[in-house]
C-alpha cells in the first residue's frame, strides 16, 4: 500500500498475515527489550530514519511542508500531541505527519492554528492514525479532516490482538520497540526538548508499515469490509467534540461517599468555581484543586479559612491564595433554598442492569440471553464483545425491544443505535431469537 521502503522487519513467517495457523493473540511473543536483534529479538527504534526535524512554526516553513506533502505519494501518517493533564483545553500542541516522498514534518499549531492549506493537498489520501477518535477532534480544530482513514488501534481490535497499544503492535508485528515515556508530557511547554521531538517523530515513523501489516491480517481473516465500515463511521463522526454532560460535576471522584442534597450542592458549587478558574487559566481542573479536596470540603463544610486550609488538598500555595473563592462557593451552597438543591437526574435510557431483575424480570431475561449471544459470536470471530456491539446498545435493545420482534425490526432498531451493517449481519438472527418471549409452559392437568 505505501510507496515508502519499509524499515527492516521481523522475518515474514512471524507476521500473523503469514501464519494462518495462529490467531494474533496466540502469536509467539517477542523477546524482551534487552534481546539481541541477531537472535530475532525486537530492535529499539531510537531515531527517525531521516533524523528529527525541527518544528515548523512560520508560514514560509508551512508552505514548504505543504509543497512536499503535495508531491508525496501514498497514505499519510498523522498524530497529535495534547496536554490533557496540564491544560483545560484538548487542543493539539504538536501535529506530526509522514508520507512517502515527503518525509516527516512536525508542525507547531500555536503560531500556525490554520492548517487547511495542508488539508487541501492530503485530504484525498488515506490518513493513518492510531486511536483516531482521540486525535480527530483536535486535528479538526486546526483544519485537518480526513476523507478516508485507517485506524491501526481499531484494526488491531478487529483482528483480535490482545495488546493494541502502538508500542505493543510495532514490537509484535514489525519487530521494533518504541519508547513511550513522553506520552504524558506537557506538550504545551516551549521550547520542546529534542528528545520529545524525536519521540513525536517516531510516533509516525512506522504507522504506514503497521497499517500494511494489519491490513494483511484483516484480509486473511476476512474482516477488511468490517474495518472499512468502522473507518467510514470514524470519518463521519470522529471529529465531533465530546458530548457536554448536563451535570458534569456529578463525575467528581469520591462523590459517592457524600450523603444528602446539601452536600451535593457544595460539590456542585465548588466544581463550577474551579471550572471557571481552570478555563480562565487554561489549566487542567485537577491542577487548580484536586477532586479529593472538593469532597473533603463538601463533607466538613468549613466556615473559615483556618479550618479550610487544614483539609487535605488545600495545602498548596496557589490553592491557599484562592481560599476566599472556595469559602464563597461553600457559602453559596449553604444559602440555597431547599427547592434549589440538586435532585437525582432523570435516568436516560435503561436503569442499571443490577436493578433489572427487580423492576422487570422479563427484560432481565432478554438482557441475559442477548449478552450470551454477543459473547458467543464475538468469541467465534475473535473479536472483543464491545467492538461487535456496544454494551449500551445491548441494554437499550433488551430494555425496549421493537413492538413486533422480527429480524427486520431488530435490524432497524440496531441501525438506530448506530450499529454497522456487518455487526447487524452477524448478530441479527440470534439476537432476534434472544429477544423473542419464551412461551410459558402449559401446566399438565392433574389426573
GROMACS .gro file of C-alpha atoms in nm:
model
  447
    1UNK     CA    1   0.000   0.000   0.000
    2UNK     CA    2   0.269   0.252   0.097
    3UNK     CA    3   0.529   0.364  -0.155
    4UNK     CA    4   0.789   0.415   0.116
    5UNK     CA    5   1.053   0.142   0.157
    6UNK     CA    6   0.982  -0.017   0.496
    7UNK     CA    7   1.231  -0.041   0.775
    8UNK     CA    8   1.376  -0.387   0.832
    9UNK     CA    9   1.102  -0.603   0.975
   10UNK     CA   10   1.064  -0.926   1.161
   11UNK     CA   11   1.105  -1.238   0.948
   12UNK     CA   12   0.786  -1.276   0.746
   13UNK     CA   13   0.698  -1.608   0.899
   14UNK     CA   14   0.638  -1.432   1.231
   15UNK     CA   15   0.379  -1.192   1.089
   16UNK     CA   16   0.020  -1.300   1.162
   17UNK     CA   17  -0.076  -1.248   0.798
   18UNK     CA   18   0.163  -1.527   0.701
   19UNK     CA   19   0.083  -1.763   0.985
   20UNK     CA   20  -0.278  -1.869   0.940
   21UNK     CA   21  -0.246  -2.148   1.194
   22UNK     CA   22  -0.229  -1.893   1.477
   23UNK     CA   23  -0.475  -1.615   1.570
   24UNK     CA   24  -0.294  -1.287   1.652
   25UNK     CA   25  -0.344  -1.328   2.025
   26UNK     CA   26  -0.163  -1.660   2.008
   27UNK     CA   27   0.140  -1.538   1.815
   28UNK     CA   28   0.478  -1.616   1.974
   29UNK     CA   29   0.565  -1.319   2.193
   30UNK     CA   30   0.885  -1.131   2.102
   31UNK     CA   31   1.177  -1.130   2.341
   32UNK     CA   32   1.221  -0.858   2.599
   33UNK     CA   33   1.364  -0.518   2.521
   34UNK     CA   34   1.717  -0.625   2.604
   35UNK     CA   35   1.711  -0.905   2.349
   36UNK     CA   36   1.985  -0.933   2.091
   37UNK     CA   37   1.842  -0.835   1.748
   38UNK     CA   38   2.063  -1.102   1.589
   39UNK     CA   39   1.864  -1.363   1.783
   40UNK     CA   40   1.534  -1.233   1.648
   41UNK     CA   41   1.455  -1.000   1.940
   42UNK     CA   42   1.296  -0.659   1.892
   43UNK     CA   43   1.513  -0.374   1.770
   44UNK     CA   44   1.497  -0.049   1.974
   45UNK     CA   45   1.399   0.237   1.745
   46UNK     CA   46   1.573   0.543   1.887
   47UNK     CA   47   1.583   0.788   1.593
   48UNK     CA   48   1.380   0.855   1.277
   49UNK     CA   49   1.538   0.726   0.957
   50UNK     CA   50   1.569   1.084   0.822
   51UNK     CA   51   1.666   1.243   1.152
   52UNK     CA   52   1.449   1.453   1.384
   53UNK     CA   53   1.308   1.757   1.201
   54UNK     CA   54   1.276   2.099   1.361
   55UNK     CA   55   0.920   2.206   1.441
   56UNK     CA   56   0.756   2.411   1.167
   57UNK     CA   57   0.648   2.741   1.322
   58UNK     CA   58   0.644   3.002   1.041
   59UNK     CA   59   0.414   3.046   0.738
   60UNK     CA   60   0.704   3.008   0.492
   61UNK     CA   61   0.808   2.682   0.655
   62UNK     CA   62   0.449   2.557   0.643
   63UNK     CA   63   0.430   2.641   0.272
   64UNK     CA   64   0.738   2.426   0.213
   65UNK     CA   65   0.577   2.135   0.403
   66UNK     CA   66   0.258   2.175   0.200
   67UNK     CA   67   0.459   2.153  -0.123
   68UNK     CA   68   0.649   1.847   0.000
   69UNK     CA   69   0.336   1.659   0.103
   70UNK     CA   70   0.158   1.752  -0.218
   71UNK     CA   71   0.445   1.587  -0.407
   72UNK     CA   72   0.446   1.281  -0.180
   73UNK     CA   73   0.260   0.959  -0.255
   74UNK     CA   74   0.053   0.703  -0.072
   75UNK     CA   75  -0.104   0.721   0.275
   76UNK     CA   76  -0.029   0.999   0.524
   77UNK     CA   77   0.059   0.901   0.880
   78UNK     CA   78  -0.068   1.153   1.136
   79UNK     CA   79  -0.055   1.202   1.510
   80UNK     CA   80  -0.118   1.487   1.752
   81UNK     CA   81   0.015   1.563   2.098
   82UNK     CA   82  -0.211   1.725   2.356
   83UNK     CA   83  -0.152   1.831   2.716
   84UNK     CA   84  -0.456   1.674   2.880
   85UNK     CA   85  -0.315   1.650   3.230
   86UNK     CA   86  -0.188   2.008   3.221
   87UNK     CA   87  -0.432   2.218   3.018
   88UNK     CA   88  -0.806   2.280   3.026
   89UNK     CA   89  -0.843   2.254   2.651
   90UNK     CA   90  -0.793   1.942   2.441
   91UNK     CA   91  -0.621   2.132   2.160
   92UNK     CA   92  -0.324   1.995   1.969
   93UNK     CA   93   0.017   2.132   2.070
   94UNK     CA   94   0.211   1.940   1.805
   95UNK     CA   95   0.099   1.775   1.481
   96UNK     CA   96   0.316   1.504   1.325
   97UNK     CA   97   0.292   1.381   0.965
   98UNK     CA   98   0.486   1.143   0.746
   99UNK     CA   99   0.441   1.045   0.381
  100UNK     CA  100   0.649   0.860   0.123
  101UNK     CA  101   0.843   1.113  -0.080
  102UNK     CA  102   0.777   1.389   0.175
  103UNK     CA  103   0.946   1.262   0.490
  104UNK     CA  104   0.836   1.366   0.838
  105UNK     CA  105   0.708   1.707   0.945
  106UNK     CA  106   0.645   1.834   1.298
  107UNK     CA  107   0.411   2.135   1.299
  108UNK     CA  108   0.360   2.372   1.591
  109UNK     CA  109  -0.008   2.475   1.578
  110UNK     CA  110   0.036   2.755   1.832
  111UNK     CA  111   0.177   3.004   1.576
  112UNK     CA  112   0.009   2.813   1.289
  113UNK     CA  113  -0.351   2.746   1.401
  114UNK     CA  114  -0.487   2.705   1.045
  115UNK     CA  115  -0.355   2.403   0.856
  116UNK     CA  116  -0.629   2.399   0.592
  117UNK     CA  117  -0.369   2.450   0.314
  118UNK     CA  118  -0.209   2.123   0.421
  119UNK     CA  119  -0.551   1.959   0.440
  120UNK     CA  120  -0.616   2.059   0.079
  121UNK     CA  121  -0.317   1.863  -0.053
  122UNK     CA  122  -0.350   1.550   0.163
  123UNK     CA  123  -0.727   1.539   0.203
  124UNK     CA  124  -0.791   1.279  -0.065
  125UNK     CA  125  -0.517   1.044   0.059
  126UNK     CA  126  -0.581   0.775   0.317
  127UNK     CA  127  -0.483   0.900   0.663
  128UNK     CA  128  -0.329   0.652   0.904
  129UNK     CA  129  -0.378   0.721   1.276
  130UNK     CA  130  -0.354   0.518   1.594
  131UNK     CA  131  -0.662   0.555   1.818
  132UNK     CA  132  -0.805   0.807   1.574
  133UNK     CA  133  -1.101   0.907   1.791
  134UNK     CA  134  -0.860   1.067   2.039
  135UNK     CA  135  -0.694   1.292   1.779
  136UNK     CA  136  -0.963   1.370   1.522
  137UNK     CA  137  -1.136   1.647   1.726
  138UNK     CA  138  -0.814   1.842   1.789
  139UNK     CA  139  -0.700   1.791   1.429
  140UNK     CA  140  -1.033   1.929   1.309
  141UNK     CA  141  -0.974   2.241   1.519
  142UNK     CA  142  -0.668   2.322   1.308
  143UNK     CA  143  -0.841   2.243   0.979
  144UNK     CA  144  -0.739   1.880   0.924
  145UNK     CA  145  -1.031   1.646   0.845
  146UNK     CA  146  -0.983   1.307   0.679
  147UNK     CA  147  -1.196   1.182   0.393
  148UNK     CA  148  -1.054   0.828   0.430
  149UNK     CA  149  -0.863   0.680   0.720
  150UNK     CA  150  -0.713   0.363   0.862
  151UNK     CA  151  -0.706   0.337   1.242
  152UNK     CA  152  -0.432   0.097   1.347
  153UNK     CA  153  -0.567   0.053   1.701
  154UNK     CA  154  -0.918  -0.024   1.582
  155UNK     CA  155  -0.781  -0.255   1.312
  156UNK     CA  156  -0.587  -0.446   1.578
  157UNK     CA  157  -0.901  -0.483   1.790
  158UNK     CA  158  -1.098  -0.617   1.495
  159UNK     CA  159  -0.813  -0.858   1.417
  160UNK     CA  160  -0.828  -0.992   1.773
  161UNK     CA  161  -0.497  -0.866   1.913
  162UNK     CA  162  -0.490  -0.859   2.291
  163UNK     CA  163  -0.241  -0.569   2.318
  164UNK     CA  164  -0.337  -0.282   2.089
  165UNK     CA  165  -0.109   0.000   2.203
  166UNK     CA  166   0.119   0.144   1.936
  167UNK     CA  167   0.438   0.022   2.103
  168UNK     CA  168   0.300  -0.330   2.157
  169UNK     CA  169   0.187  -0.361   1.796
  170UNK     CA  170   0.508  -0.232   1.639
  171UNK     CA  171   0.704  -0.475   1.854
  172UNK     CA  172   0.484  -0.774   1.776
  173UNK     CA  173   0.426  -0.708   1.405
  174UNK     CA  174   0.733  -0.512   1.294
  175UNK     CA  175   0.998  -0.615   1.544
  176UNK     CA  176   1.077  -0.263   1.668
  177UNK     CA  177   1.037  -0.124   2.019
  178UNK     CA  178   0.920   0.233   2.071
  179UNK     CA  179   0.977   0.430   2.390
  180UNK     CA  180   0.653   0.578   2.526
  181UNK     CA  181   0.788   0.767   2.827
  182UNK     CA  182   0.692   1.112   2.690
  183UNK     CA  183   0.327   1.025   2.625
  184UNK     CA  184   0.209   1.213   2.937
  185UNK     CA  185   0.444   1.511   2.893
  186UNK     CA  186   0.330   1.874   2.899
  187UNK     CA  187   0.332   1.934   2.523
  188UNK     CA  188   0.217   2.293   2.575
  189UNK     CA  189   0.561   2.387   2.710
  190UNK     CA  190   0.804   2.569   2.483
  191UNK     CA  191   1.066   2.511   2.359
  192UNK     CA  192   1.006   2.138   2.320
  193UNK     CA  193   1.314   1.933   2.415
  194UNK     CA  194   1.495   1.746   2.138
  195UNK     CA  195   1.414   1.409   2.299
  196UNK     CA  196   1.043   1.493   2.292
  197UNK     CA  197   1.060   1.587   1.924
  198UNK     CA  198   1.233   1.257   1.846
  199UNK     CA  199   0.962   1.072   2.035
  200UNK     CA  200   0.693   1.260   1.840
  201UNK     CA  201   0.858   1.187   1.505
  202UNK     CA  202   0.887   0.817   1.588
  203UNK     CA  203   0.513   0.802   1.655
  204UNK     CA  204   0.451   0.838   1.279
  205UNK     CA  205   0.769   0.663   1.161
  206UNK     CA  206   0.614   0.316   1.148
  207UNK     CA  207   0.244   0.387   1.110
  208UNK     CA  208   0.218   0.306   0.739
  209UNK     CA  209   0.426  -0.011   0.785
  210UNK     CA  210   0.194  -0.109   1.070
  211UNK     CA  211  -0.108  -0.026   0.856
  212UNK     CA  212   0.011  -0.266   0.585
  213UNK     CA  213   0.071  -0.550   0.833
  214UNK     CA  214  -0.270  -0.507   0.993
  215UNK     CA  215  -0.444  -0.473   0.659
  216UNK     CA  216  -0.291  -0.804   0.553
  217UNK     CA  217  -0.413  -0.968   0.873
  218UNK     CA  218  -0.765  -0.828   0.832
  219UNK     CA  219  -0.771  -0.958   0.475
  220UNK     CA  220  -0.656  -1.302   0.591
  221UNK     CA  221  -0.936  -1.313   0.848
  222UNK     CA  222  -1.198  -1.186   0.604
  223UNK     CA  223  -1.258  -0.869   0.807
  224UNK     CA  224  -1.149  -0.599   0.563
  225UNK     CA  225  -1.508  -0.498   0.483
  226UNK     CA  226  -1.585  -0.473   0.854
  227UNK     CA  227  -1.287  -0.246   0.908
  228UNK     CA  228  -1.389  -0.030   0.612
  229UNK     CA  229  -1.732   0.029   0.770
  230UNK     CA  230  -1.573   0.118   1.104
  231UNK     CA  231  -1.328   0.359   0.945
  232UNK     CA  232  -1.604   0.525   0.742
  233UNK     CA  233  -1.803   0.577   1.063
  234UNK     CA  234  -1.499   0.742   1.221
  235UNK     CA  235  -1.468   0.978   0.925
  236UNK     CA  236  -1.834   1.077   0.967
  237UNK     CA  237  -1.838   1.128   1.342
  238UNK     CA  238  -1.484   1.121   1.481
  239UNK     CA  239  -1.419   1.495   1.456
  240UNK     CA  240  -1.720   1.587   1.669
  241UNK     CA  241  -1.629   1.728   2.011
  242UNK     CA  242  -1.727   1.513   2.309
  243UNK     CA  243  -2.089   1.548   2.419
  244UNK     CA  244  -2.124   1.802   2.700
  245UNK     CA  245  -2.278   1.639   3.005
  246UNK     CA  246  -2.579   1.808   3.163
  247UNK     CA  247  -2.432   1.790   3.515
  248UNK     CA  248  -2.057   1.726   3.479
  249UNK     CA  249  -1.993   1.792   3.849
  250UNK     CA  250  -2.157   1.458   3.929
  251UNK     CA  251  -1.845   1.286   3.796
  252UNK     CA  252  -1.630   1.431   4.076
  253UNK     CA  253  -1.422   1.142   4.207
  254UNK     CA  254  -1.542   1.035   4.551
  255UNK     CA  255  -1.888   1.195   4.529
  256UNK     CA  256  -2.047   0.857   4.608
  257UNK     CA  257  -1.926   0.899   4.969
  258UNK     CA  258  -2.148   1.203   5.028
  259UNK     CA  259  -2.495   1.182   5.171
  260UNK     CA  260  -2.767   1.439   5.121
  261UNK     CA  261  -2.856   1.702   4.862
  262UNK     CA  262  -2.689   1.982   5.061
  263UNK     CA  263  -2.351   1.809   5.045
  264UNK     CA  264  -2.400   1.759   4.672
  265UNK     CA  265  -2.479   2.128   4.639
  266UNK     CA  266  -2.142   2.207   4.798
  267UNK     CA  267  -1.967   1.982   4.544
  268UNK     CA  268  -2.157   2.149   4.260
  269UNK     CA  269  -2.074   2.499   4.378
  270UNK     CA  270  -1.702   2.426   4.425
  271UNK     CA  271  -1.682   2.231   4.098
  272UNK     CA  272  -1.812   2.527   3.896
  273UNK     CA  273  -1.589   2.772   4.084
  274UNK     CA  274  -1.289   2.553   4.000
  275UNK     CA  275  -1.400   2.511   3.640
  276UNK     CA  276  -1.419   2.887   3.582
  277UNK     CA  277  -1.067   2.932   3.717
  278UNK     CA  278  -0.934   2.638   3.515
  279UNK     CA  279  -1.088   2.769   3.193
  280UNK     CA  280  -0.951   3.119   3.256
  281UNK     CA  281  -0.602   2.985   3.323
  282UNK     CA  282  -0.622   2.710   3.057
  283UNK     CA  283  -0.514   2.468   3.329
  284UNK     CA  284  -0.637   2.115   3.396
  285UNK     CA  285  -0.902   2.141   3.671
  286UNK     CA  286  -0.721   1.889   3.891
  287UNK     CA  287  -0.419   2.119   3.894
  288UNK     CA  288  -0.632   2.404   4.027
  289UNK     CA  289  -0.792   2.194   4.300
  290UNK     CA  290  -0.799   1.813   4.322
  291UNK     CA  291  -1.131   1.630   4.339
  292UNK     CA  292  -1.031   1.490   4.678
  293UNK     CA  293  -1.015   1.845   4.817
  294UNK     CA  294  -1.364   1.926   4.687
  295UNK     CA  295  -1.504   1.612   4.852
  296UNK     CA  296  -1.325   1.687   5.181
  297UNK     CA  297  -1.467   2.041   5.187
  298UNK     CA  298  -1.813   1.918   5.095
  299UNK     CA  299  -1.804   1.668   5.382
  300UNK     CA  300  -1.684   1.911   5.653
  301UNK     CA  301  -1.835   2.238   5.520
  302UNK     CA  302  -1.572   2.465   5.680
  303UNK     CA  303  -1.684   2.819   5.764
  304UNK     CA  304  -1.346   2.992   5.794
  305UNK     CA  305  -1.010   2.996   5.617
  306UNK     CA  306  -0.818   2.838   5.903
  307UNK     CA  307  -1.041   2.529   5.905
  308UNK     CA  308  -1.049   2.508   5.526
  309UNK     CA  309  -0.670   2.507   5.496
  310UNK     CA  310  -0.636   2.214   5.735
  311UNK     CA  311  -0.822   1.988   5.492
  312UNK     CA  312  -0.637   1.752   5.256
  313UNK     CA  313  -0.564   1.912   4.921
  314UNK     CA  314  -0.569   2.272   5.045
  315UNK     CA  315  -0.204   2.296   5.146
  316UNK     CA  316  -0.055   2.426   4.820
  317UNK     CA  317   0.029   2.794   4.783
  318UNK     CA  318  -0.189   2.850   4.476
  319UNK     CA  319  -0.483   2.673   4.643
  320UNK     CA  320  -0.441   2.879   4.962
  321UNK     CA  321  -0.444   3.201   4.759
  322UNK     CA  322  -0.792   3.105   4.639
  323UNK     CA  323  -0.924   3.028   4.988
  324UNK     CA  324  -1.184   3.307   4.971
  325UNK     CA  325  -1.312   3.170   4.640
  326UNK     CA  326  -1.362   2.823   4.789
  327UNK     CA  327  -1.527   2.964   5.102
  328UNK     CA  328  -1.759   3.177   4.889
  329UNK     CA  329  -1.859   2.871   4.686
  330UNK     CA  330  -1.938   2.681   5.006
  331UNK     CA  331  -2.137   2.977   5.140
  332UNK     CA  332  -2.338   2.995   4.815
  333UNK     CA  333  -2.437   2.631   4.861
  334UNK     CA  334  -2.522   2.698   5.225
  335UNK     CA  335  -2.760   2.981   5.131
  336UNK     CA  336  -2.952   2.782   4.869
  337UNK     CA  337  -3.321   2.725   4.944
  338UNK     CA  338  -3.425   2.361   4.961
  339UNK     CA  339  -3.603   2.376   4.625
  340UNK     CA  340  -3.273   2.474   4.455
  341UNK     CA  341  -3.075   2.178   4.582
  342UNK     CA  342  -2.966   1.908   4.336
  343UNK     CA  343  -3.215   1.637   4.263
  344UNK     CA  344  -3.145   1.295   4.121
  345UNK     CA  345  -3.125   1.335   3.744
  346UNK     CA  346  -3.381   1.169   3.521
  347UNK     CA  347  -3.231   0.845   3.400
  348UNK     CA  348  -3.173   0.849   3.026
  349UNK     CA  349  -3.222   0.504   2.887
  350UNK     CA  350  -3.248   0.179   3.081
  351UNK     CA  351  -3.171   0.152   3.453
  352UNK     CA  352  -2.850  -0.007   3.583
  353UNK     CA  353  -2.851  -0.380   3.496
  354UNK     CA  354  -2.836  -0.491   3.860
  355UNK     CA  355  -3.186  -0.346   3.910
  356UNK     CA  356  -3.348  -0.516   3.613
  357UNK     CA  357  -3.446  -0.838   3.787
  358UNK     CA  358  -3.645  -0.638   4.044
  359UNK     CA  359  -3.800  -0.386   3.805
  360UNK     CA  360  -3.867  -0.605   3.501
  361UNK     CA  361  -3.772  -0.974   3.524
  362UNK     CA  362  -3.875  -1.033   3.161
  363UNK     CA  363  -3.637  -0.760   3.040
  364UNK     CA  364  -3.364  -0.905   3.264
  365UNK     CA  365  -3.408  -1.238   3.088
  366UNK     CA  366  -3.381  -1.069   2.747
  367UNK     CA  367  -3.062  -0.895   2.856
  368UNK     CA  368  -2.903  -1.215   2.986
  369UNK     CA  369  -2.983  -1.402   2.664
  370UNK     CA  370  -2.865  -1.111   2.446
  371UNK     CA  371  -2.537  -1.086   2.633
  372UNK     CA  372  -2.480  -1.457   2.586
  373UNK     CA  373  -2.533  -1.414   2.211
  374UNK     CA  374  -2.285  -1.125   2.190
  375UNK     CA  375  -2.016  -1.306   2.390
  376UNK     CA  376  -2.054  -1.627   2.189
  377UNK     CA  377  -2.047  -1.462   1.847
  378UNK     CA  378  -1.759  -1.233   1.946
  379UNK     CA  379  -1.563  -1.540   2.053
  380UNK     CA  380  -1.638  -1.722   1.730
  381UNK     CA  381  -1.498  -1.431   1.530
  382UNK     CA  382  -1.203  -1.347   1.758
  383UNK     CA  383  -1.345  -1.003   1.846
  384UNK     CA  384  -1.377  -0.806   2.169
  385UNK     CA  385  -1.752  -0.808   2.250
  386UNK     CA  386  -1.756  -0.427   2.277
  387UNK     CA  387  -1.632  -0.399   1.918
  388UNK     CA  388  -1.904  -0.634   1.799
  389UNK     CA  389  -2.168  -0.409   1.959
  390UNK     CA  390  -2.156  -0.154   2.239
  391UNK     CA  391  -2.285  -0.272   2.578
  392UNK     CA  392  -2.518   0.030   2.588
  393UNK     CA  393  -2.681  -0.078   2.261
  394UNK     CA  394  -2.743  -0.427   2.401
  395UNK     CA  395  -2.902  -0.280   2.714
  396UNK     CA  396  -3.126  -0.042   2.519
  397UNK     CA  397  -3.237  -0.314   2.280
  398UNK     CA  398  -3.317  -0.554   2.564
  399UNK     CA  399  -3.497  -0.294   2.775
  400UNK     CA  400  -3.710  -0.155   2.491
  401UNK     CA  401  -3.727  -0.411   2.210
  402UNK     CA  402  -3.938  -0.349   1.899
  403UNK     CA  403  -4.310  -0.392   1.946
  404UNK     CA  404  -4.311  -0.672   1.694
  405UNK     CA  405  -3.989  -0.871   1.717
  406UNK     CA  406  -3.873  -0.973   1.372
  407UNK     CA  407  -3.532  -0.977   1.209
  408UNK     CA  408  -3.633  -0.666   1.013
  409UNK     CA  409  -3.747  -0.470   1.319
  410UNK     CA  410  -3.443  -0.572   1.524
  411UNK     CA  411  -3.212  -0.470   1.239
  412UNK     CA  412  -3.385  -0.130   1.216
  413UNK     CA  413  -3.352  -0.080   1.592
  414UNK     CA  414  -2.981  -0.165   1.577
  415UNK     CA  415  -2.932   0.087   1.294
  416UNK     CA  416  -3.098   0.348   1.514
  417UNK     CA  417  -2.837   0.264   1.778
  418UNK     CA  418  -2.560   0.329   1.522
  419UNK     CA  419  -2.469  -0.035   1.470
  420UNK     CA  420  -2.286  -0.103   1.144
  421UNK     CA  421  -2.420  -0.337   0.878
  422UNK     CA  422  -2.153  -0.600   0.943
  423UNK     CA  423  -2.249  -0.606   1.309
  424UNK     CA  424  -2.617  -0.640   1.226
  425UNK     CA  425  -2.546  -0.923   0.982
  426UNK     CA  426  -2.356  -1.120   1.248
  427UNK     CA  427  -2.594  -1.059   1.537
  428UNK     CA  428  -2.941  -1.015   1.397
  429UNK     CA  429  -3.075  -1.373   1.370
  430UNK     CA  430  -2.955  -1.482   1.714
  431UNK     CA  431  -3.045  -1.152   1.884
  432UNK     CA  432  -3.394  -1.173   1.737
  433UNK     CA  433  -3.432  -1.516   1.891
  434UNK     CA  434  -3.293  -1.395   2.226
  435UNK     CA  435  -3.546  -1.110   2.236
  436UNK     CA  436  -3.844  -1.330   2.147
  437UNK     CA  437  -4.054  -1.412   2.455
  438UNK     CA  438  -4.025  -1.772   2.560
  439UNK     CA  439  -4.367  -1.939   2.576
  440UNK     CA  440  -4.492  -2.022   2.922
  441UNK     CA  441  -4.532  -2.400   2.950
  442UNK     CA  442  -4.889  -2.517   2.993
  443UNK     CA  443  -4.927  -2.695   3.327
  444UNK     CA  444  -5.015  -3.061   3.300
  445UNK     CA  445  -5.361  -3.119   3.445
  446UNK     CA  446  -5.383  -3.345   3.746
  447UNK     CA  447  -5.543  -3.686   3.682
   0.00000   0.00000   0.00000
